[in-house]
Short mmCIF file of C-alpha atoms and ligand atoms in Angstrom, two decimals:
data_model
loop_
_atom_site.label_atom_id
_atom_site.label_comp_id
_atom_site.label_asym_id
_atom_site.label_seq_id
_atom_site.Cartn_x
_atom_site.Cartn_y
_atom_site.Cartn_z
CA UNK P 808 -6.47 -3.76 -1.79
CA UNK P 809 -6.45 -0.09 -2.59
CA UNK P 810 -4.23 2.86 -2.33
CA UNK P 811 -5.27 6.47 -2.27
CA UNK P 812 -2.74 8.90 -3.61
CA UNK P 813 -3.15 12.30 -1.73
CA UNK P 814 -1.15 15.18 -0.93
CA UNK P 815 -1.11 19.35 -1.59
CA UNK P 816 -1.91 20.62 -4.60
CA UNK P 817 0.21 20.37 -7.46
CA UNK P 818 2.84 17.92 -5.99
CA UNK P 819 2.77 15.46 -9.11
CA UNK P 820 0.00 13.15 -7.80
CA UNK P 821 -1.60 12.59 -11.02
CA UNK P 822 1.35 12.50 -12.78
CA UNK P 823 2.14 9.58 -10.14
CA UNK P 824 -0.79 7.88 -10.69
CA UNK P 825 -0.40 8.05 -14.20
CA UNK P 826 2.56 6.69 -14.36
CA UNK P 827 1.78 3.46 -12.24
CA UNK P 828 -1.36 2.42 -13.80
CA UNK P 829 -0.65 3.92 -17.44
CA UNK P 830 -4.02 5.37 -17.04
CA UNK P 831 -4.91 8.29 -19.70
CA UNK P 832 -6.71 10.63 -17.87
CA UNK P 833 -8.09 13.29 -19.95
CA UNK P 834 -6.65 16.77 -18.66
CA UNK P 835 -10.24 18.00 -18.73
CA UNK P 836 -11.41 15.62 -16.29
CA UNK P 837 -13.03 17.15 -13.33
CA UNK P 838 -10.36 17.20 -10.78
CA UNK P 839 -12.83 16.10 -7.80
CA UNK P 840 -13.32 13.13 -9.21
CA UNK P 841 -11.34 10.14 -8.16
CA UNK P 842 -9.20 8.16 -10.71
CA UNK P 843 -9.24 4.87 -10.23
CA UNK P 844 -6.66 2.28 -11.65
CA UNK P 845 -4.62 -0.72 -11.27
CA UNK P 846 -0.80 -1.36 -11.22
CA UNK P 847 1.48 -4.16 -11.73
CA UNK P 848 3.39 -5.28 -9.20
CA UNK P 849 6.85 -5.88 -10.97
CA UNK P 850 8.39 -9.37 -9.40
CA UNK P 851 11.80 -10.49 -11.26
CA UNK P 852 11.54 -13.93 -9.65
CA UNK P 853 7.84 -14.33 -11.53
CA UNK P 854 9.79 -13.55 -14.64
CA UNK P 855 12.21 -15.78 -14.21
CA UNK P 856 10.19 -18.25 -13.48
CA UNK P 857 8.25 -17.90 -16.36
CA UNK P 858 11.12 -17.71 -18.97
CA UNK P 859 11.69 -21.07 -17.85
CA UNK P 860 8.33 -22.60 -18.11
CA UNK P 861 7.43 -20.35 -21.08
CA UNK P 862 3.53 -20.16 -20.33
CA UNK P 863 0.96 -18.65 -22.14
CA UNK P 864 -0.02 -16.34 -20.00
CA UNK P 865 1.99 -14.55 -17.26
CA UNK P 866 0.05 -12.55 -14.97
CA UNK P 867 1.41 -10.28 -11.90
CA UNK P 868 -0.05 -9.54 -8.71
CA UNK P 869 -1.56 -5.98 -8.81
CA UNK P 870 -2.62 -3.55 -6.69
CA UNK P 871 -5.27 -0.57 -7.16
CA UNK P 872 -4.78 3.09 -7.23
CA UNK P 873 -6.75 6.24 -6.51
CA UNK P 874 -5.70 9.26 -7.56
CA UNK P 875 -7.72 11.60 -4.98
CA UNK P 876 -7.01 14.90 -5.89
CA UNK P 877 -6.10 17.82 -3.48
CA UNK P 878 -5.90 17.51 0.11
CA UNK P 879 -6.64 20.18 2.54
CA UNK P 880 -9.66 20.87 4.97
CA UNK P 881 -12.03 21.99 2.47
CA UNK P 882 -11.55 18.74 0.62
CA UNK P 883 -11.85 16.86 3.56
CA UNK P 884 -15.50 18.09 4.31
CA UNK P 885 -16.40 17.44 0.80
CA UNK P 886 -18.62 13.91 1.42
CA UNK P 887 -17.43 12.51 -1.73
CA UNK P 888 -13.46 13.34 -1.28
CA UNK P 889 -14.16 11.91 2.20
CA UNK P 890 -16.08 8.94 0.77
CA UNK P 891 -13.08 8.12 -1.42
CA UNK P 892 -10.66 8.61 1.11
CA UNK P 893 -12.31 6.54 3.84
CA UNK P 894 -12.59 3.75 1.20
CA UNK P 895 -8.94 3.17 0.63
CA UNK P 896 -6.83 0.30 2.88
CA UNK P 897 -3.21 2.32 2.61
CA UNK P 898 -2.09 6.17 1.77
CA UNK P 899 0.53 7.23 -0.57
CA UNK P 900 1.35 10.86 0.54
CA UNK P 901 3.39 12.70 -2.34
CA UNK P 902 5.39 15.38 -1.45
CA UNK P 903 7.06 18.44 -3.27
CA UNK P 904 10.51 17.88 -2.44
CA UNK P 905 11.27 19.36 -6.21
CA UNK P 906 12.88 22.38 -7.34
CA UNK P 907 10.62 24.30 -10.10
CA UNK P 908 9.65 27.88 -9.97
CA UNK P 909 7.27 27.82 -12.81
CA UNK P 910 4.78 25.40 -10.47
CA UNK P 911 3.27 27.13 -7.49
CA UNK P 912 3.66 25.77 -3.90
CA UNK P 913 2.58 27.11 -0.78
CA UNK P 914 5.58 28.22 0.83
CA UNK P 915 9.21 26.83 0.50
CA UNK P 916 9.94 23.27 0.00
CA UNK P 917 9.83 22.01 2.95
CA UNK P 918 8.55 17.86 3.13
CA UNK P 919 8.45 17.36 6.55
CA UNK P 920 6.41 20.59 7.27
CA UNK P 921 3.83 19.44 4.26
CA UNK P 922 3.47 16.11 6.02
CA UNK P 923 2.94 17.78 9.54
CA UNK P 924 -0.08 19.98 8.01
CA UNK P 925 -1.48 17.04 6.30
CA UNK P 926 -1.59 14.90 9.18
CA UNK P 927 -3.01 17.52 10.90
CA UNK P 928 -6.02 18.13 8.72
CA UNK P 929 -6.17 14.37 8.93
CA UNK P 930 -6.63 14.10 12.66
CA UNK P 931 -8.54 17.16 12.53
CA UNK P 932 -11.28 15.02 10.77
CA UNK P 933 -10.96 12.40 12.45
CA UNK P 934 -11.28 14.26 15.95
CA UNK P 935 -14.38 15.39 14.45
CA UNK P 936 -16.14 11.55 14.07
CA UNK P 937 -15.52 10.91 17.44
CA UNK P 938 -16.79 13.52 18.97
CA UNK P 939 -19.87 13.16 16.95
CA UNK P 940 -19.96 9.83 17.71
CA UNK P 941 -19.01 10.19 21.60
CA UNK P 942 -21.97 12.42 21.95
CA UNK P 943 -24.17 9.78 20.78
CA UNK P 944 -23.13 7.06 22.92
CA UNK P 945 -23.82 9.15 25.70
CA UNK P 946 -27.13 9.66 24.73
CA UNK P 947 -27.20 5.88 24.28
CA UNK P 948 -25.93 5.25 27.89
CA UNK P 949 -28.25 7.56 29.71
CA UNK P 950 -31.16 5.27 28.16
CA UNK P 951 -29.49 1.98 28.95
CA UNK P 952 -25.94 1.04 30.12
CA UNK P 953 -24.51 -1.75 28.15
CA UNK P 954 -20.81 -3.50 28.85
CA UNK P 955 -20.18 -2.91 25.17
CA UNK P 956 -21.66 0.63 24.95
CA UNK P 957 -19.40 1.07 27.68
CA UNK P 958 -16.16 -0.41 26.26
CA UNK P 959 -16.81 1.92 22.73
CA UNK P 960 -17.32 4.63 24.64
CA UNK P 961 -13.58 4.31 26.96
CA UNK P 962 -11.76 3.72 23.11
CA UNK P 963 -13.54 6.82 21.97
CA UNK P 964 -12.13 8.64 24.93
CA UNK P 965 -9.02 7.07 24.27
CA UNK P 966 -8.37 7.68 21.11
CA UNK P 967 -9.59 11.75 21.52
CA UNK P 968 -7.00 11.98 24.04
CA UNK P 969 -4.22 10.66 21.83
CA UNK P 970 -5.63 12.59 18.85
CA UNK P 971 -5.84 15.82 20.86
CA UNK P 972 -1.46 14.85 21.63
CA UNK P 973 -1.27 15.27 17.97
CA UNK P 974 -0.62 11.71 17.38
CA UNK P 975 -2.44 9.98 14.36
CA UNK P 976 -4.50 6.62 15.65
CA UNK P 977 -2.08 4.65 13.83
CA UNK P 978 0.08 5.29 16.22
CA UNK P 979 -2.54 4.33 19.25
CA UNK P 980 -1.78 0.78 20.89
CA UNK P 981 -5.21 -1.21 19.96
CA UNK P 982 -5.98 -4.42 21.16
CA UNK P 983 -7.37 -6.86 18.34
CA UNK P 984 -10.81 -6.13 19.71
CA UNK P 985 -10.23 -2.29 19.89
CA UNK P 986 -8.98 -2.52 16.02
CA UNK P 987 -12.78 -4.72 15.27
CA UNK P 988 -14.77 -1.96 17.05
CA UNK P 989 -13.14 0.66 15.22
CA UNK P 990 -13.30 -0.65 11.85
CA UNK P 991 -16.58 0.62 10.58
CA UNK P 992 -15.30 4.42 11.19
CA UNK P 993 -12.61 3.99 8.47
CA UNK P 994 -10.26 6.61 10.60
CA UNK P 995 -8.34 8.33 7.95
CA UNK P 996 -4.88 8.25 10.81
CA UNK P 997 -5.71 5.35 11.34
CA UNK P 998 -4.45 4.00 7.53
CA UNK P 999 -0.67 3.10 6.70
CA UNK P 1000 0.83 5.85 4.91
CA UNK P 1001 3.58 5.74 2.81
CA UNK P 1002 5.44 9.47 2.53
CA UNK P 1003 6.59 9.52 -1.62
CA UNK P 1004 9.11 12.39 -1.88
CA UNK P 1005 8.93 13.73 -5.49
CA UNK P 1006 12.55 15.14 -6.13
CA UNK P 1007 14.61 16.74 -8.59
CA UNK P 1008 15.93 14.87 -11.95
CA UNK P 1009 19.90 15.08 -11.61
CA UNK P 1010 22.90 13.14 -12.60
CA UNK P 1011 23.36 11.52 -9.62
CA UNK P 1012 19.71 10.34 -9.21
CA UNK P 1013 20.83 7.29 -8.06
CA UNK P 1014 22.42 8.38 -5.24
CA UNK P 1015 19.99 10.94 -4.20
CA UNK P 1016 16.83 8.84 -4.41
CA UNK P 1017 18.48 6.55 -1.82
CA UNK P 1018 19.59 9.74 0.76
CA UNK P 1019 16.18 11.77 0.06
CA UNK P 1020 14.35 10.28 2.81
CA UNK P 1021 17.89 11.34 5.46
CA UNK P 1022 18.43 14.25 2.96
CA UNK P 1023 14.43 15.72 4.13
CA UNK P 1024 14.60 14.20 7.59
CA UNK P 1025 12.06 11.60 7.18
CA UNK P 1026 13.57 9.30 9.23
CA UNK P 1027 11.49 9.86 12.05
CA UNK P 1028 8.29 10.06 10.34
CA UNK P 1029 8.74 7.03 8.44
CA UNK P 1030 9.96 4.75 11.33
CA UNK P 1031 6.90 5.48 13.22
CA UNK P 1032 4.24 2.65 13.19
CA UNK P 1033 2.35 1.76 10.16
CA UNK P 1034 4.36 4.39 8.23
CA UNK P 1035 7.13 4.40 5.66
CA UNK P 1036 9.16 6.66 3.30
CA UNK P 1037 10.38 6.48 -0.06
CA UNK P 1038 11.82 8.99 -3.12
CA UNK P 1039 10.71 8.93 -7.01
CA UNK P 1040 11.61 11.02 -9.39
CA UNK P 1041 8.31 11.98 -10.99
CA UNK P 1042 9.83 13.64 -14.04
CA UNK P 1043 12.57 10.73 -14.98
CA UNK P 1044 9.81 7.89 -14.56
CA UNK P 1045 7.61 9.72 -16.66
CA UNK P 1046 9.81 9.84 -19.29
CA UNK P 1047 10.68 5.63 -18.67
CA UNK P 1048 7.20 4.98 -19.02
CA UNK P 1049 7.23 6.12 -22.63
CA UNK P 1050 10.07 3.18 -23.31
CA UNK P 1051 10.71 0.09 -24.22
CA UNK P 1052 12.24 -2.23 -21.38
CA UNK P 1053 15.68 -2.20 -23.39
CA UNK P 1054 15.57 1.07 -23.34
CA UNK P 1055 14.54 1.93 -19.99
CA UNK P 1056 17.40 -0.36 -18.90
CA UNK P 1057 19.90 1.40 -20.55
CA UNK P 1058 18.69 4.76 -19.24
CA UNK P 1059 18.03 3.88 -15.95
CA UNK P 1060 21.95 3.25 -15.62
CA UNK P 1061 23.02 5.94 -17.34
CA UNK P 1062 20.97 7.80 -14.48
CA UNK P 1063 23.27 5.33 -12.09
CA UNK P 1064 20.06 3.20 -11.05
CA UNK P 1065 19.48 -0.41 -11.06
CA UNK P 1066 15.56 -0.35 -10.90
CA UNK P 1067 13.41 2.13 -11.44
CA UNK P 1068 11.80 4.33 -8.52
CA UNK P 1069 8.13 3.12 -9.69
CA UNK P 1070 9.35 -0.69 -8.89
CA UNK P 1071 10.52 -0.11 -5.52
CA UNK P 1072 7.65 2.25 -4.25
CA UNK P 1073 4.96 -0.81 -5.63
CA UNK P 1074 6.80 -2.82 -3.45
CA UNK P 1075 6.79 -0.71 -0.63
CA UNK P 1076 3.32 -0.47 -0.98
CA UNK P 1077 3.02 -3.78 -0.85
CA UNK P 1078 5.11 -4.31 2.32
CA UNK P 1079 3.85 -1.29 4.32
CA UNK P 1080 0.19 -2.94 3.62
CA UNK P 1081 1.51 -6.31 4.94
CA UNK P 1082 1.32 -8.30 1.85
CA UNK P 1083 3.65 -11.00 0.03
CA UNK P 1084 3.02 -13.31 -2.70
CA UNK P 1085 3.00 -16.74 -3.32
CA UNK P 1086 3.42 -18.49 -7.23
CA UNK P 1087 1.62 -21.03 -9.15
CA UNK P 1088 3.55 -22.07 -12.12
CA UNK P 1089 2.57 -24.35 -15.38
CA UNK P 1090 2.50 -24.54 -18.94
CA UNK P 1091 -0.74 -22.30 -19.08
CA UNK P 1092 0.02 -19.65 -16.76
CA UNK P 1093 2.40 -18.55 -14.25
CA UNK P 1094 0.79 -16.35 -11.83
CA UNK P 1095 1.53 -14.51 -8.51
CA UNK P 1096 -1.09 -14.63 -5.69
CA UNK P 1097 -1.40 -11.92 -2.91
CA UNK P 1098 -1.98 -12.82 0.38
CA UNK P 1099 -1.70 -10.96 4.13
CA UNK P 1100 1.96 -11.97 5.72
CA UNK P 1101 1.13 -15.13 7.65
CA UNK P 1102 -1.41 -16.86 5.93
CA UNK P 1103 -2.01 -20.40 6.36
CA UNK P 1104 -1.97 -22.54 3.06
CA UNK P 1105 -5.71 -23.38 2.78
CA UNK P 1106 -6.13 -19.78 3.47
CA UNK P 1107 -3.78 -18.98 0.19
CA UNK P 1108 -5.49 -21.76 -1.63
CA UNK P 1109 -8.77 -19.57 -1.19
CA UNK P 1110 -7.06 -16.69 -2.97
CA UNK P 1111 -6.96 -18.90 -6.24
CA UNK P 1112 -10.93 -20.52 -5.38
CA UNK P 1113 -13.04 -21.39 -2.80
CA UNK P 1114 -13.42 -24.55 -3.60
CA UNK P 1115 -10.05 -25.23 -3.79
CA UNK P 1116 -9.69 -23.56 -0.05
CA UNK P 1117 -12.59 -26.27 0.70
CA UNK P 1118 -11.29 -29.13 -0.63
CA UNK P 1119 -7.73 -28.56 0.32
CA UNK P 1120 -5.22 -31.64 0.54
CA UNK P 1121 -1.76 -30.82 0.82
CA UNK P 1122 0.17 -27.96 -0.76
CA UNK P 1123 3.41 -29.13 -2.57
CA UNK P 1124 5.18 -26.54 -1.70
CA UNK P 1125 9.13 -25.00 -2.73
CA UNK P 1126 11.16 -21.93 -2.70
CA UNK P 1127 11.07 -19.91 -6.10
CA UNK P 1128 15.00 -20.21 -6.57
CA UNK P 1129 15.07 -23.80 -5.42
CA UNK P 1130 12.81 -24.47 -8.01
CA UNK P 1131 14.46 -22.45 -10.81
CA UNK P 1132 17.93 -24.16 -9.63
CA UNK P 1133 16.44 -27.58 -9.91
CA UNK P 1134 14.93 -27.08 -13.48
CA UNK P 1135 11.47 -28.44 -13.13
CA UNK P 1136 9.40 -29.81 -10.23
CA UNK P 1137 9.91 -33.38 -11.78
CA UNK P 1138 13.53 -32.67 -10.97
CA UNK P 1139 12.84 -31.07 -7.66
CA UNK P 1140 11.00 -34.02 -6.51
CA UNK P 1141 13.48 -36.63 -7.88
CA UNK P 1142 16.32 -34.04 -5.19
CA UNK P 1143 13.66 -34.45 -2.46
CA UNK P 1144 13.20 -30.95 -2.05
CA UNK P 1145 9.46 -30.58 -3.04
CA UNK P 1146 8.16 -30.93 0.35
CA UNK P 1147 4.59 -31.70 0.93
CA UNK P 1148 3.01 -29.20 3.61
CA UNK P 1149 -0.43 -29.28 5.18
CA UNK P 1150 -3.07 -26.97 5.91
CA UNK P 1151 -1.94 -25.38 8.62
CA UNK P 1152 1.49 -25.00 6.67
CA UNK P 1153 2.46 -20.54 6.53
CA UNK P 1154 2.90 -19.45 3.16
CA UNK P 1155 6.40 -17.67 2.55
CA UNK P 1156 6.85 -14.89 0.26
CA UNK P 1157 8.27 -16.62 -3.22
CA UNK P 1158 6.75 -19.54 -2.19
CA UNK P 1159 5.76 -21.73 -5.47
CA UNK P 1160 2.63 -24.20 -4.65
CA UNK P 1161 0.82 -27.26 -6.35
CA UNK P 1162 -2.24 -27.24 -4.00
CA UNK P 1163 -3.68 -31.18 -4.67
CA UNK P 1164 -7.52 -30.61 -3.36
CA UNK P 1165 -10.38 -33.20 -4.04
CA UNK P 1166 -12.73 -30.58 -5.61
N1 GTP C 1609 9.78 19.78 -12.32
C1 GTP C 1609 8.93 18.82 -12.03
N2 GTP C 1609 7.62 19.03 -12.29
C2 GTP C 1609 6.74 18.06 -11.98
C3 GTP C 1609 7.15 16.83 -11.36
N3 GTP C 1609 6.05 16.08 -11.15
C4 GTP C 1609 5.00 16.81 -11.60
N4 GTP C 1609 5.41 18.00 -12.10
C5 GTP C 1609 4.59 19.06 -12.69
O1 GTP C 1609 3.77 19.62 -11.70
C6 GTP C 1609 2.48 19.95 -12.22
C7 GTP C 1609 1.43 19.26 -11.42
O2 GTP C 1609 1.53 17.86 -11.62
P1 GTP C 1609 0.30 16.92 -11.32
O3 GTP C 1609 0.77 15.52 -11.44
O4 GTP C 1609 -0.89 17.31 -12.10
O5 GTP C 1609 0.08 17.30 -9.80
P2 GTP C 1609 -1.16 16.99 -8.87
O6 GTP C 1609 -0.61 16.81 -7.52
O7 GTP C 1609 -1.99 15.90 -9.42
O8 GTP C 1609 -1.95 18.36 -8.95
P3 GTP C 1609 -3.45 18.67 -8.47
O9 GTP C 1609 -4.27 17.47 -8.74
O10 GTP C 1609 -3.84 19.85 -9.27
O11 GTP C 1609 -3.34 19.00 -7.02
C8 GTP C 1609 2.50 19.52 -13.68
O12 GTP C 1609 2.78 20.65 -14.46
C9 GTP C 1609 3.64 18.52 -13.74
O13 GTP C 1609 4.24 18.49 -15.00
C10 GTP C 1609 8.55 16.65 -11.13
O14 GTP C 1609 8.99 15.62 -10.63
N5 GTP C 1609 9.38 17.67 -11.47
MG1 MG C 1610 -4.09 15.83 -9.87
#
């Protein structure tokens, strides 16, 4: 799963990706190319698990980052921005919601304007494809009608008329089929976007980073479908990134904050793409596993191994709290409350499974 980081220029996107993937990216790097990294996706009940089983290796679910540079329609004609762009699964829009004279922005701070224009150029480009693409099924029907032609051809249509409302395709109802047909264009307003609101460092961060998204009026943007908002403060988490955990801690609630702005736009991410994770837990490793929101357990099995998808069994299966109440799973299954679920079985998030397969 990967995210693409866009947004105007110098709104604190690098600085954003640098901060979730801890990625050193030289300052001389050429700033068309795209910056690719990964990010842990901090989960307190995978760490409490762990202390308790005390494995040798603890490893998080991640997610991957690209840091795309620029936006604006000159970028977006550019084959390789658009190749990167088209590439990613999600969007993380930053926005300059900031005060700071010394760095340039076009025009006042204004978020919700930003996001308008970017959407724009967005739809612009996709408007574009389809009308390329409409053209040539045309061609394509005049030389032989075909049902499916046909049906591509009336979602094309649709979807120009919605664009040309100044509505992003995410927003256009698609029927499972409609989505399958419309997969190999990689649409980029078509992608879940999640708006990131880069504001101010102040003594009350706390409380502004939860009233940024009212305080800018993202409410309606962010309800819409596929879409979300959140805050950071770009300058504050830069300077956490440099700490120790103790330390970060203890200056997060000096700042009045009980988690830092980094951990709860990961998991946003993570939500707005649909995704939740499931544990395995043992001596040797405890591990979270990333699956789509309703995925059936021989499904989940498959994101450890195939073969293990294959030869499934049974999934003994418990809640990560249950399990950290009870002590061990020996305990658990002496309480009776290690159930025993079958294929077919959906996977909760904070699920912990012992998936018994004959492979
Ligand atoms: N005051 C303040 N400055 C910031 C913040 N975030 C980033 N900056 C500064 O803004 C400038 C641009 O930051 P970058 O992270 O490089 O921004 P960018 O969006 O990647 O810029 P381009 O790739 O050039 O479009 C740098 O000088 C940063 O130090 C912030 O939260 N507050
Ligand atoms: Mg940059």
């Amino acid at each position: 799963m990967k995210t693409g980081i866009i947004g105007l220029p110098q709104v604190g996107k690098s600085s954003l990706f640098r901060i979730l993937t801890k990625a050193h990216v030289a300052a001389s790097a050429n700033p068309r190319d795209a910056h690719i990294g990964v990010a842990k996706v901090p989960d307190d009940r995978l760490d409490r698990l762990a202390a308790q089983y005390n494995p040798k290796k603890l490893t998080h679910a991640s997610v991957e980052y690209v840091d795309l540079g620029a936006i604006g329609q000159e970028a977006l004609k550019e084959s390789a921005y658009l190749g990167h762009l088209r590439q990613v699964d999600a969007i993380i829009h930053v926005v300059r919601a900031f005060e700071d004279d010394s760095i340039p922005h076009v025009g006042t701070i204004d978020p919700l304007r930003d996001i308008k224009n970017v959407e724009f150029d967005l739809m612009v480009s996709d408007l574009g494809q389809i009308e390329k693409r409409m053209e040539r099924v045309e061609k394509d029907l005049k030389k032989m009608r075909s049902a499916d032609i046909e049906k591509e051809f009336e979602l094309l249509k649709r979807a120009k008329a919605h664009l040309e409302t100044e509505r992003p395709l995410r927003e256009l109802e698609m029927t499972p089929e409609d989505k399958k047909r419309f997969r190999g264009f990689m649409f980029l307003s078509e992608k879940p976007i999640l708006y990131v609101l880069n504001i101010s460092e102040s003594t009350e961060l706390g409380k502004d980073l939860e009233n940024a998204v009212q305080k800018f009026k993202l409410g309606e943007v962010a309800s819409k479908p596929n879409s979300g908002a959140t805050a950071i403060c770009g300058k504050v988490e830069a300077e956490l990134s440099e700490m120790s955990d103790a330390d970060a801690a203890e200056f997060l609630s000096s700042y009045g904050l009980t988690e830092s702005g980094l951990t709860r736009l990961i998991r946003k991410s993570y939500e707005l793409l649909g995704l939740i994770s499931f544990f395995t837990i043992g001596e040797d490793e405890c591990r979270a596993w990333t699956i789509p929101v309703n995925t059936r357990a021989a499904q989940a099995a498959g994101a450890i191994h195939s073969d293990i998808e294959k030869h499934f069994i049974r999934a003994e299966t418990i809640r990560w709290d249950q399990l950290l109440e009870a002590g061990s799973e020996a305990a658990a299954r002496a309480k009776g409350i290690l159930r025993l679920e079958g294929k077919e079985y959906i996977v909760q998030d904070g699920d912990v499974l012992h998936i018994r397969h004959s492979g």
